[in-house]
């Protein structure tokens, strides 16, 4: 009798453990972002690929998990009742009292260890938990396949009989009101455009706003640091995709701010390894809705995603700025802030220290050259010819040019006034 009771207790804890697994898998699988599922499908890990495969049929997956969970919970209730019956016989307790205590105890155990705790844990570690439980869920889908298919047929038949709820307000009804507001000056033209863009936004897809692969600016793995800096300066992009061998093999995203330490410190340059500072890329399909992508960006705290086509190749890229532009239109930047040079006189200019030496030559009509590859800016050129970090208001004469240092910040030349002299002067 005692041995039988021990077996039943062990069995109820096994069933309770299975209940926890099914609850955890439900939360883990269905809280995965679409981009993560896309990455899983491209992963070499079998468990991750299995997660992506199971999520290809989300309705079927959900039914499998729910059916498994219900079978397990019914099993817990049955075993609990048997244990209550055995205990009432051993301790000569009334059966009703034993069953009442059993129901209360089992309910608490199921709620805490079969529902709440597993779901809390899996919600915070959805990627790891889904990978670990993919095999368990797959086995469950095989065992309960007949039940899943039956309920799937019944569910689809029931859904067809229920009419889809229609939106109370249609876009077609709102647009005339917007036009009317614009006509009477209640809504300005810019506001009208933004409202229309917002109304159309739910239907917009990534393909509508992405930068195609032919227009992408990307860096090949192994590109030298100087060349990377040059690309960032020329394009103005703060985030660049990095590919290995071919553009279809994007391995990461390079943030411009991550290479600042290597630009400032020559010793650090020798240790520069682009692989160590790459961020994991987000891969999204062309058909993804922009509102979904916006949620992905918010959740992952990212501003850029790689767009893949139906064959898994790189179709382009999309950024948070693309989405904002789609809603609000092009936002004009403060031109004064972005200027790298300004003409202040007939033969006088104020240059940003970061202006490339080639651009400075083009503007001045000169042929200034540096002997060190590190000094590829006008600020670097001045450092080379002086051999030291000049102070503000220092004046340097070089050939027919007069350099006046206007601003130095953190040992870097920020602003330089350059004047072309009428007569050539010696250094």
CSV table of C-alpha atoms in Angstrom, one decimal:
chain,number,residue,atom,x,y,z
A,1,UNK,CA,0.0,0.0,0.0
A,2,UNK,CA,2.8,2.4,1.0
A,3,UNK,CA,4.8,1.6,-2.2
A,4,UNK,CA,1.7,2.3,-4.4
A,5,UNK,CA,1.1,5.6,-2.6
A,6,UNK,CA,4.8,6.6,-3.2
A,7,UNK,CA,4.5,5.8,-6.9
A,8,UNK,CA,1.4,8.0,-7.1
A,9,UNK,CA,3.1,10.9,-5.4
A,10,UNK,CA,6.1,10.7,-7.7
A,11,UNK,CA,3.7,10.5,-10.7
A,12,UNK,CA,1.8,13.6,-9.6
A,13,UNK,CA,5.1,15.6,-9.4
A,14,UNK,CA,6.1,14.3,-12.8
A,15,UNK,CA,2.8,15.5,-14.2
A,16,UNK,CA,3.2,18.8,-12.4
A,17,UNK,CA,6.6,19.2,-14.0
A,18,UNK,CA,5.1,18.5,-17.5
A,19,UNK,CA,2.4,21.1,-16.7
A,20,UNK,CA,5.1,23.6,-16.0
A,21,UNK,CA,6.9,22.8,-19.3
A,22,UNK,CA,3.8,23.2,-21.4
A,23,UNK,CA,3.0,26.6,-19.7
A,24,UNK,CA,6.6,27.8,-20.1
A,25,UNK,CA,6.6,26.7,-23.8
A,26,UNK,CA,3.4,28.6,-24.5
A,27,UNK,CA,4.8,31.9,-23.3
A,28,UNK,CA,8.3,31.3,-24.7
A,29,UNK,CA,7.2,30.4,-28.2
A,30,UNK,CA,4.6,33.2,-28.6
A,31,UNK,CA,6.6,36.0,-27.1
A,32,UNK,CA,9.4,35.6,-29.6
A,33,UNK,CA,9.8,38.6,-31.9
A,34,UNK,CA,9.4,37.9,-35.6
A,35,UNK,CA,13.0,39.0,-36.3
A,36,UNK,CA,14.2,36.4,-33.7
A,37,UNK,CA,12.2,33.7,-35.4
A,38,UNK,CA,13.7,34.7,-38.7
A,39,UNK,CA,17.2,34.5,-37.2
A,40,UNK,CA,16.3,31.1,-35.7
A,41,UNK,CA,15.3,29.8,-39.2
A,42,UNK,CA,18.8,30.8,-40.5
A,43,UNK,CA,20.6,29.4,-37.5
A,44,UNK,CA,22.8,26.3,-37.6
A,45,UNK,CA,21.3,25.1,-34.2
A,46,UNK,CA,18.8,22.3,-34.7
A,47,UNK,CA,16.7,23.4,-31.7
A,48,UNK,CA,16.4,26.9,-33.0
A,49,UNK,CA,15.5,25.7,-36.5
A,50,UNK,CA,12.8,23.5,-34.9
A,51,UNK,CA,11.4,26.5,-33.0
A,52,UNK,CA,11.1,28.4,-36.3
A,53,UNK,CA,9.5,25.4,-38.0
A,54,UNK,CA,6.9,24.9,-35.3
A,55,UNK,CA,6.0,28.6,-35.4
A,56,UNK,CA,5.3,28.3,-39.1
A,57,UNK,CA,1.8,27.0,-38.0
A,58,UNK,CA,1.1,29.1,-34.9
A,59,UNK,CA,-2.5,28.0,-34.6
A,60,UNK,CA,-1.6,24.3,-34.7
A,61,UNK,CA,1.3,24.9,-32.2
A,62,UNK,CA,-1.0,26.7,-29.8
A,63,UNK,CA,-3.6,23.8,-30.0
A,64,UNK,CA,-0.8,21.3,-29.4
A,65,UNK,CA,0.3,23.1,-26.2
A,66,UNK,CA,-3.2,23.6,-24.9
A,67,UNK,CA,-4.2,20.0,-25.5
A,68,UNK,CA,-1.0,18.7,-23.8
A,69,UNK,CA,-1.6,21.0,-20.9
A,70,UNK,CA,-5.2,19.9,-20.4
A,71,UNK,CA,-4.3,16.2,-20.6
A,72,UNK,CA,-1.6,16.7,-18.0
A,73,UNK,CA,-3.8,18.7,-15.7
A,74,UNK,CA,-6.6,16.1,-16.0
A,75,UNK,CA,-4.0,13.5,-15.1
A,76,UNK,CA,-3.0,15.5,-12.1
A,77,UNK,CA,-6.6,15.7,-10.9
A,78,UNK,CA,-7.2,12.0,-11.4
A,79,UNK,CA,-4.0,11.0,-9.6
A,80,UNK,CA,-4.8,13.5,-6.8
A,81,UNK,CA,-8.2,11.9,-6.3
A,82,UNK,CA,-6.7,8.4,-6.1
A,83,UNK,CA,-4.2,9.6,-3.5
A,84,UNK,CA,-7.0,11.2,-1.5
A,85,UNK,CA,-8.9,7.9,-1.6
A,86,UNK,CA,-5.9,5.9,-0.4
A,87,UNK,CA,-5.1,8.4,2.3
A,88,UNK,CA,-8.7,8.3,3.6
A,89,UNK,CA,-8.5,4.5,3.8
A,90,UNK,CA,-5.1,4.6,5.7
A,91,UNK,CA,-6.0,7.3,8.2
A,92,UNK,CA,-9.7,6.4,8.3
A,93,UNK,CA,-10.7,10.0,7.3
A,94,UNK,CA,-14.0,10.8,5.6
A,95,UNK,CA,-13.6,10.6,1.8
A,96,UNK,CA,-15.2,14.0,1.2
A,97,UNK,CA,-12.7,15.7,3.6
A,98,UNK,CA,-9.7,14.0,2.0
A,99,UNK,CA,-10.9,15.0,-1.5
A,100,UNK,CA,-11.5,18.6,-0.5
A,101,UNK,CA,-8.0,18.9,1.0
A,102,UNK,CA,-6.5,17.2,-2.1
A,103,UNK,CA,-8.3,19.6,-4.5
A,104,UNK,CA,-7.1,22.7,-2.6
A,105,UNK,CA,-3.5,21.4,-2.4
A,106,UNK,CA,-3.3,20.4,-6.1
A,107,UNK,CA,-4.9,23.6,-7.3
A,108,UNK,CA,-2.3,25.7,-5.4
A,109,UNK,CA,0.5,23.5,-6.8
A,110,UNK,CA,-0.8,23.7,-10.3
A,111,UNK,CA,-1.3,27.5,-10.2
A,112,UNK,CA,2.1,28.2,-8.6
A,113,UNK,CA,4.4,25.5,-10.2
A,114,UNK,CA,2.4,24.6,-13.3
A,115,UNK,CA,1.4,28.2,-14.4
A,116,UNK,CA,2.8,31.3,-12.7
A,117,UNK,CA,6.5,30.4,-12.1
A,118,UNK,CA,7.1,28.7,-15.5
A,119,UNK,CA,5.5,31.6,-17.3
A,120,UNK,CA,7.4,34.3,-15.4
A,121,UNK,CA,10.7,32.5,-16.1
A,122,UNK,CA,10.0,31.8,-19.8
A,123,UNK,CA,8.8,35.4,-20.4
A,124,UNK,CA,12.2,36.7,-19.3
A,125,UNK,CA,14.2,34.1,-21.2
A,126,UNK,CA,12.0,33.3,-24.2
A,127,UNK,CA,14.8,32.6,-26.7
A,128,UNK,CA,16.6,30.1,-24.4
A,129,UNK,CA,13.5,28.4,-23.1
A,130,UNK,CA,11.9,28.0,-26.5
A,131,UNK,CA,15.2,26.4,-27.8
A,132,UNK,CA,15.3,24.0,-24.8
A,133,UNK,CA,11.7,23.0,-25.0
A,134,UNK,CA,11.5,22.7,-28.8
A,135,UNK,CA,12.1,18.9,-28.6
A,136,UNK,CA,9.5,18.5,-25.9
A,137,UNK,CA,6.8,20.4,-27.9
A,138,UNK,CA,7.7,18.5,-31.1
A,139,UNK,CA,7.2,15.1,-29.3
A,140,UNK,CA,3.9,16.4,-27.9
A,141,UNK,CA,2.8,17.4,-31.4
A,142,UNK,CA,3.4,13.9,-32.6
A,143,UNK,CA,1.6,12.2,-29.6
A,144,UNK,CA,-1.4,14.5,-29.7
A,145,UNK,CA,-1.5,14.8,-33.5
A,146,UNK,CA,-5.0,13.3,-34.0
A,147,UNK,CA,-6.5,15.5,-31.3
A,148,UNK,CA,-4.8,18.6,-32.7
A,149,UNK,CA,-6.0,18.0,-36.2
A,150,UNK,CA,-9.6,17.3,-35.0
A,151,UNK,CA,-9.7,20.6,-33.0
A,152,UNK,CA,-8.0,22.5,-35.9
A,153,UNK,CA,-10.8,21.4,-38.2
A,154,UNK,CA,-13.5,22.3,-35.7
A,155,UNK,CA,-11.9,25.7,-34.9
A,156,UNK,CA,-11.6,26.6,-38.6
A,157,UNK,CA,-15.2,25.6,-39.2
A,158,UNK,CA,-16.4,27.7,-36.2
A,159,UNK,CA,-14.3,30.7,-37.3
A,160,UNK,CA,-16.0,30.7,-40.8
A,161,UNK,CA,-19.4,31.0,-39.2
A,162,UNK,CA,-18.4,34.1,-37.1
A,163,UNK,CA,-18.5,37.3,-39.2
A,164,UNK,CA,-15.4,39.4,-39.0
A,165,UNK,CA,-15.9,42.6,-37.1
A,166,UNK,CA,-15.7,45.7,-39.3
A,167,UNK,CA,-14.0,48.9,-38.3
A,168,UNK,CA,-16.5,51.6,-37.2
A,169,UNK,CA,-14.5,54.3,-39.0
A,170,UNK,CA,-13.0,53.7,-42.4
A,171,UNK,CA,-10.1,55.5,-43.9
A,172,UNK,CA,-12.3,56.5,-46.8
A,173,UNK,CA,-14.6,58.3,-44.4
A,174,UNK,CA,-11.8,60.2,-42.6
A,175,UNK,CA,-10.0,61.5,-45.7
A,176,UNK,CA,-12.8,63.8,-46.9
A,177,UNK,CA,-12.9,65.3,-43.4
A,178,UNK,CA,-9.2,65.9,-43.6
A,179,UNK,CA,-9.6,67.6,-47.0
A,180,UNK,CA,-12.4,69.7,-45.5
A,181,UNK,CA,-10.2,70.7,-42.6
A,182,UNK,CA,-7.5,71.7,-45.0
A,183,UNK,CA,-9.9,73.8,-47.1
A,184,UNK,CA,-11.0,75.9,-44.2
A,185,UNK,CA,-7.6,76.3,-42.7
A,186,UNK,CA,-8.2,74.1,-39.6
A,187,UNK,CA,-5.5,71.7,-40.7
A,188,UNK,CA,-2.3,72.9,-42.3
A,189,UNK,CA,-0.9,71.2,-45.4
A,190,UNK,CA,2.0,69.6,-43.5
A,191,UNK,CA,-0.4,68.3,-40.8
A,192,UNK,CA,-2.7,67.0,-43.5
A,193,UNK,CA,0.1,65.0,-45.0
A,194,UNK,CA,1.1,63.6,-41.7
A,195,UNK,CA,-2.5,62.5,-40.8
A,196,UNK,CA,-2.8,60.8,-44.2
A,197,UNK,CA,0.5,59.0,-43.8
A,198,UNK,CA,-0.6,57.8,-40.3
A,199,UNK,CA,-3.9,56.5,-41.8
A,200,UNK,CA,-2.0,54.5,-44.5
A,201,UNK,CA,0.8,53.5,-42.1
A,202,UNK,CA,-0.9,50.2,-40.9
A,203,UNK,CA,-0.9,48.9,-44.5
A,204,UNK,CA,2.7,49.9,-45.3
A,205,UNK,CA,5.4,47.2,-45.5
A,206,UNK,CA,9.1,47.2,-45.2
A,207,UNK,CA,9.5,47.0,-49.0
A,208,UNK,CA,7.7,50.4,-49.3
A,209,UNK,CA,10.5,52.3,-47.5
A,210,UNK,CA,13.6,50.1,-47.5
A,211,UNK,CA,16.9,51.0,-49.2
A,212,UNK,CA,17.5,48.4,-51.9
A,213,UNK,CA,20.7,46.4,-52.0
A,214,UNK,CA,22.1,48.3,-55.0
A,215,UNK,CA,21.9,51.5,-53.0
A,216,UNK,CA,23.1,50.0,-49.7
A,217,UNK,CA,26.4,51.2,-48.2
A,218,UNK,CA,28.1,48.3,-46.5
A,219,UNK,CA,31.6,47.4,-45.4
A,220,UNK,CA,33.3,44.1,-46.2
A,221,UNK,CA,34.9,42.2,-43.3
A,222,UNK,CA,38.6,43.0,-43.3
A,223,UNK,CA,38.3,46.6,-44.5
A,224,UNK,CA,41.0,48.8,-42.9
A,225,UNK,CA,40.1,51.2,-40.2
A,226,UNK,CA,41.1,54.3,-42.2
A,227,UNK,CA,38.8,53.2,-45.1
A,228,UNK,CA,35.9,52.6,-42.6
A,229,UNK,CA,36.4,56.1,-41.2
A,230,UNK,CA,36.4,57.5,-44.7
A,231,UNK,CA,33.1,55.8,-45.6
A,232,UNK,CA,31.5,57.0,-42.4
A,233,UNK,CA,32.6,60.6,-43.1
A,234,UNK,CA,31.6,60.6,-46.7
A,235,UNK,CA,28.1,59.0,-46.2
A,236,UNK,CA,27.3,60.5,-42.8
A,237,UNK,CA,25.8,57.1,-41.7
A,238,UNK,CA,26.3,56.1,-38.0
A,239,UNK,CA,25.4,52.4,-38.6
A,240,UNK,CA,26.8,50.3,-41.4
A,241,UNK,CA,26.2,46.6,-42.3
A,242,UNK,CA,29.2,44.4,-42.4
A,243,UNK,CA,29.4,41.4,-44.8
A,244,UNK,CA,31.7,38.5,-45.4
A,245,UNK,CA,32.7,37.8,-49.0
A,246,UNK,CA,29.3,38.7,-50.4
A,247,UNK,CA,26.5,41.1,-49.6
A,248,UNK,CA,24.1,38.2,-49.0
A,249,UNK,CA,26.1,37.2,-46.0
A,250,UNK,CA,25.6,40.1,-43.5
A,251,UNK,CA,27.4,39.2,-40.3
A,252,UNK,CA,26.8,42.3,-38.2
A,253,UNK,CA,26.2,46.0,-37.8
A,254,UNK,CA,29.0,48.4,-37.1
A,255,UNK,CA,28.2,51.5,-35.0
A,256,UNK,CA,30.4,54.5,-35.7
A,257,UNK,CA,30.5,55.4,-32.0
A,258,UNK,CA,32.2,52.0,-31.4
A,259,UNK,CA,35.3,52.9,-33.4
A,260,UNK,CA,35.9,56.3,-31.7
A,261,UNK,CA,38.4,54.8,-29.2
A,262,UNK,CA,40.4,53.4,-32.1
A,263,UNK,CA,40.4,56.8,-34.0
A,264,UNK,CA,41.7,58.7,-30.9
A,265,UNK,CA,44.2,56.1,-29.7
A,266,UNK,CA,47.0,55.0,-32.0
A,267,UNK,CA,47.9,52.1,-29.7
A,268,UNK,CA,44.3,50.9,-29.8
A,269,UNK,CA,44.4,50.9,-33.6
A,270,UNK,CA,46.9,48.1,-33.6
A,271,UNK,CA,44.4,45.9,-31.7
A,272,UNK,CA,41.4,46.9,-33.9
A,273,UNK,CA,39.3,43.8,-34.7
A,274,UNK,CA,36.0,44.7,-36.3
A,275,UNK,CA,34.5,41.3,-35.3
A,276,UNK,CA,34.7,42.2,-31.6
A,277,UNK,CA,32.6,45.4,-31.9
A,278,UNK,CA,29.9,44.2,-34.3
A,279,UNK,CA,26.3,44.2,-33.2
A,280,UNK,CA,24.0,41.3,-34.0
A,281,UNK,CA,21.8,42.2,-37.0
A,282,UNK,CA,18.1,42.0,-37.1
A,283,UNK,CA,16.7,40.2,-40.2
A,284,UNK,CA,13.2,41.0,-41.4
A,285,UNK,CA,11.2,40.0,-44.5
A,286,UNK,CA,10.1,42.5,-47.1
A,287,UNK,CA,6.5,41.8,-46.4
A,288,UNK,CA,6.7,42.7,-42.7
A,289,UNK,CA,4.3,45.6,-41.7
A,290,UNK,CA,6.1,48.8,-40.7
A,291,UNK,CA,4.0,48.9,-37.4
A,292,UNK,CA,5.4,45.5,-36.6
A,293,UNK,CA,9.0,46.6,-37.4
A,294,UNK,CA,8.5,49.7,-35.3
A,295,UNK,CA,7.6,47.4,-32.3
A,296,UNK,CA,10.7,45.3,-33.1
A,297,UNK,CA,13.0,48.3,-33.0
A,298,UNK,CA,11.5,49.4,-29.7
A,299,UNK,CA,11.8,46.0,-28.1
A,300,UNK,CA,15.3,45.3,-29.4
A,301,UNK,CA,16.5,48.9,-29.0
A,302,UNK,CA,17.8,48.9,-32.5
A,303,UNK,CA,17.6,51.4,-35.3
A,304,UNK,CA,18.5,49.3,-38.4
A,305,UNK,CA,17.4,46.0,-39.8
A,306,UNK,CA,18.6,43.9,-42.8
A,307,UNK,CA,15.8,43.1,-45.2
A,308,UNK,CA,15.8,39.6,-46.7
A,309,UNK,CA,13.9,38.3,-49.7
A,310,UNK,CA,12.0,35.0,-50.1
A,311,UNK,CA,15.2,33.1,-50.9
A,312,UNK,CA,17.1,34.4,-47.8
A,313,UNK,CA,19.3,36.8,-49.8
A,314,UNK,CA,19.8,40.4,-48.8
A,315,UNK,CA,17.1,42.6,-50.4
A,316,UNK,CA,18.2,45.8,-48.7
A,317,UNK,CA,18.1,47.6,-45.3
A,318,UNK,CA,15.6,49.6,-43.4
A,319,UNK,CA,16.1,52.1,-40.6
A,320,UNK,CA,14.0,53.8,-37.9
A,321,UNK,CA,14.6,57.0,-39.9
A,322,UNK,CA,12.9,55.5,-42.9
A,323,UNK,CA,9.8,54.8,-40.8
A,324,UNK,CA,9.8,58.3,-39.3
A,325,UNK,CA,10.2,59.8,-42.8
A,326,UNK,CA,7.3,57.7,-44.1
A,327,UNK,CA,5.1,59.3,-41.5
A,328,UNK,CA,6.4,62.9,-41.1
A,329,UNK,CA,8.2,63.3,-44.4
A,330,UNK,CA,11.8,64.5,-44.9
A,331,UNK,CA,13.0,66.5,-41.8
A,332,UNK,CA,15.4,69.2,-42.8
A,333,UNK,CA,18.5,69.3,-40.7
A,334,UNK,CA,20.1,72.3,-39.3
A,335,UNK,CA,22.4,73.1,-42.2
A,336,UNK,CA,24.7,75.3,-40.1
A,337,UNK,CA,25.2,72.4,-37.7
A,338,UNK,CA,26.2,70.0,-40.5
A,339,UNK,CA,28.5,72.5,-42.3
A,340,UNK,CA,32.1,71.3,-42.6
A,341,UNK,CA,33.2,74.7,-44.1
A,342,UNK,CA,32.0,78.2,-44.5
A,343,UNK,CA,33.2,80.9,-46.8
A,344,UNK,CA,33.7,84.1,-44.7
A,345,UNK,CA,35.6,86.2,-47.2
A,346,UNK,CA,36.8,86.4,-50.8
A,347,UNK,CA,39.8,84.2,-50.1
A,348,UNK,CA,38.9,83.2,-46.5
A,349,UNK,CA,37.2,80.0,-45.1
A,350,UNK,CA,36.4,78.5,-41.8
A,351,UNK,CA,37.0,74.7,-41.9
A,352,UNK,CA,35.8,72.0,-39.5
A,353,UNK,CA,38.9,70.1,-38.4
A,354,UNK,CA,37.4,66.9,-39.6
A,355,UNK,CA,37.1,68.0,-43.2
A,356,UNK,CA,39.1,65.7,-45.4
A,357,UNK,CA,42.3,67.0,-47.0
A,358,UNK,CA,41.0,66.2,-50.5
A,359,UNK,CA,37.9,68.3,-49.9
A,360,UNK,CA,40.0,71.2,-48.5
A,361,UNK,CA,42.2,71.1,-51.6
A,362,UNK,CA,39.1,71.2,-53.9
A,363,UNK,CA,37.7,74.2,-52.1
A,364,UNK,CA,41.0,76.1,-51.8
A,365,UNK,CA,42.4,75.1,-55.2
A,366,UNK,CA,45.5,73.8,-53.6
A,367,UNK,CA,47.5,70.5,-53.5
A,368,UNK,CA,48.1,70.0,-49.8
A,369,UNK,CA,49.5,66.5,-49.0
A,370,UNK,CA,50.2,64.6,-45.9
A,371,UNK,CA,53.0,62.0,-45.4
A,372,UNK,CA,51.1,60.0,-42.8
A,373,UNK,CA,47.9,58.2,-43.5
A,374,UNK,CA,46.6,59.0,-40.1
A,375,UNK,CA,46.5,62.7,-41.0
A,376,UNK,CA,43.8,62.6,-43.7
A,377,UNK,CA,41.9,65.7,-42.5
A,378,UNK,CA,42.7,69.5,-42.6
A,379,UNK,CA,43.2,69.3,-38.8
A,380,UNK,CA,45.6,66.4,-39.2
A,381,UNK,CA,47.5,68.3,-41.8
A,382,UNK,CA,48.0,71.3,-39.4
A,383,UNK,CA,49.2,68.9,-36.7
A,384,UNK,CA,51.7,67.4,-39.2
A,385,UNK,CA,53.2,70.6,-40.3
A,386,UNK,CA,53.5,72.0,-36.8
A,387,UNK,CA,54.6,68.8,-35.1
A,388,UNK,CA,52.5,69.7,-32.0
A,389,UNK,CA,49.0,70.4,-30.9
A,390,UNK,CA,48.5,74.2,-31.5
A,391,UNK,CA,46.6,76.5,-29.1
A,392,UNK,CA,43.6,78.6,-30.0
A,393,UNK,CA,44.5,81.8,-31.9
A,394,UNK,CA,47.9,80.3,-33.0
A,395,UNK,CA,48.8,81.4,-36.5
A,396,UNK,CA,50.7,79.1,-39.0
A,397,UNK,CA,51.9,80.2,-42.4
A,398,UNK,CA,52.4,77.5,-45.0
A,399,UNK,CA,53.2,78.4,-48.6
A,400,UNK,CA,50.5,80.9,-49.6
A,401,UNK,CA,48.1,79.9,-46.8
A,402,UNK,CA,47.5,81.4,-43.4
A,403,UNK,CA,46.0,79.0,-40.8
A,404,UNK,CA,44.4,80.5,-37.7
A,405,UNK,CA,43.4,78.0,-35.0
A,406,UNK,CA,39.9,79.0,-33.8
A,407,UNK,CA,38.9,76.1,-31.6
A,408,UNK,CA,40.7,73.2,-29.9
A,409,UNK,CA,38.8,70.7,-27.9
A,410,UNK,CA,40.3,67.7,-26.0
A,411,UNK,CA,43.6,67.9,-28.0
A,412,UNK,CA,41.8,68.0,-31.3
A,413,UNK,CA,41.5,70.9,-33.7
A,414,UNK,CA,37.8,71.6,-34.2
A,415,UNK,CA,37.8,74.9,-36.2
A,416,UNK,CA,40.5,76.4,-38.5
A,417,UNK,CA,40.4,79.7,-40.3
A,418,UNK,CA,42.3,79.5,-43.6
A,419,UNK,CA,43.1,82.5,-45.7
A,420,UNK,CA,44.7,82.4,-49.1
A,421,UNK,CA,47.5,85.1,-49.2
A,422,UNK,CA,48.1,87.1,-52.3
A,423,UNK,CA,51.9,86.6,-52.2
A,424,UNK,CA,53.5,83.3,-51.4
A,425,UNK,CA,55.2,83.1,-48.1
A,426,UNK,CA,57.7,80.8,-46.5
A,427,UNK,CA,56.9,78.5,-43.6
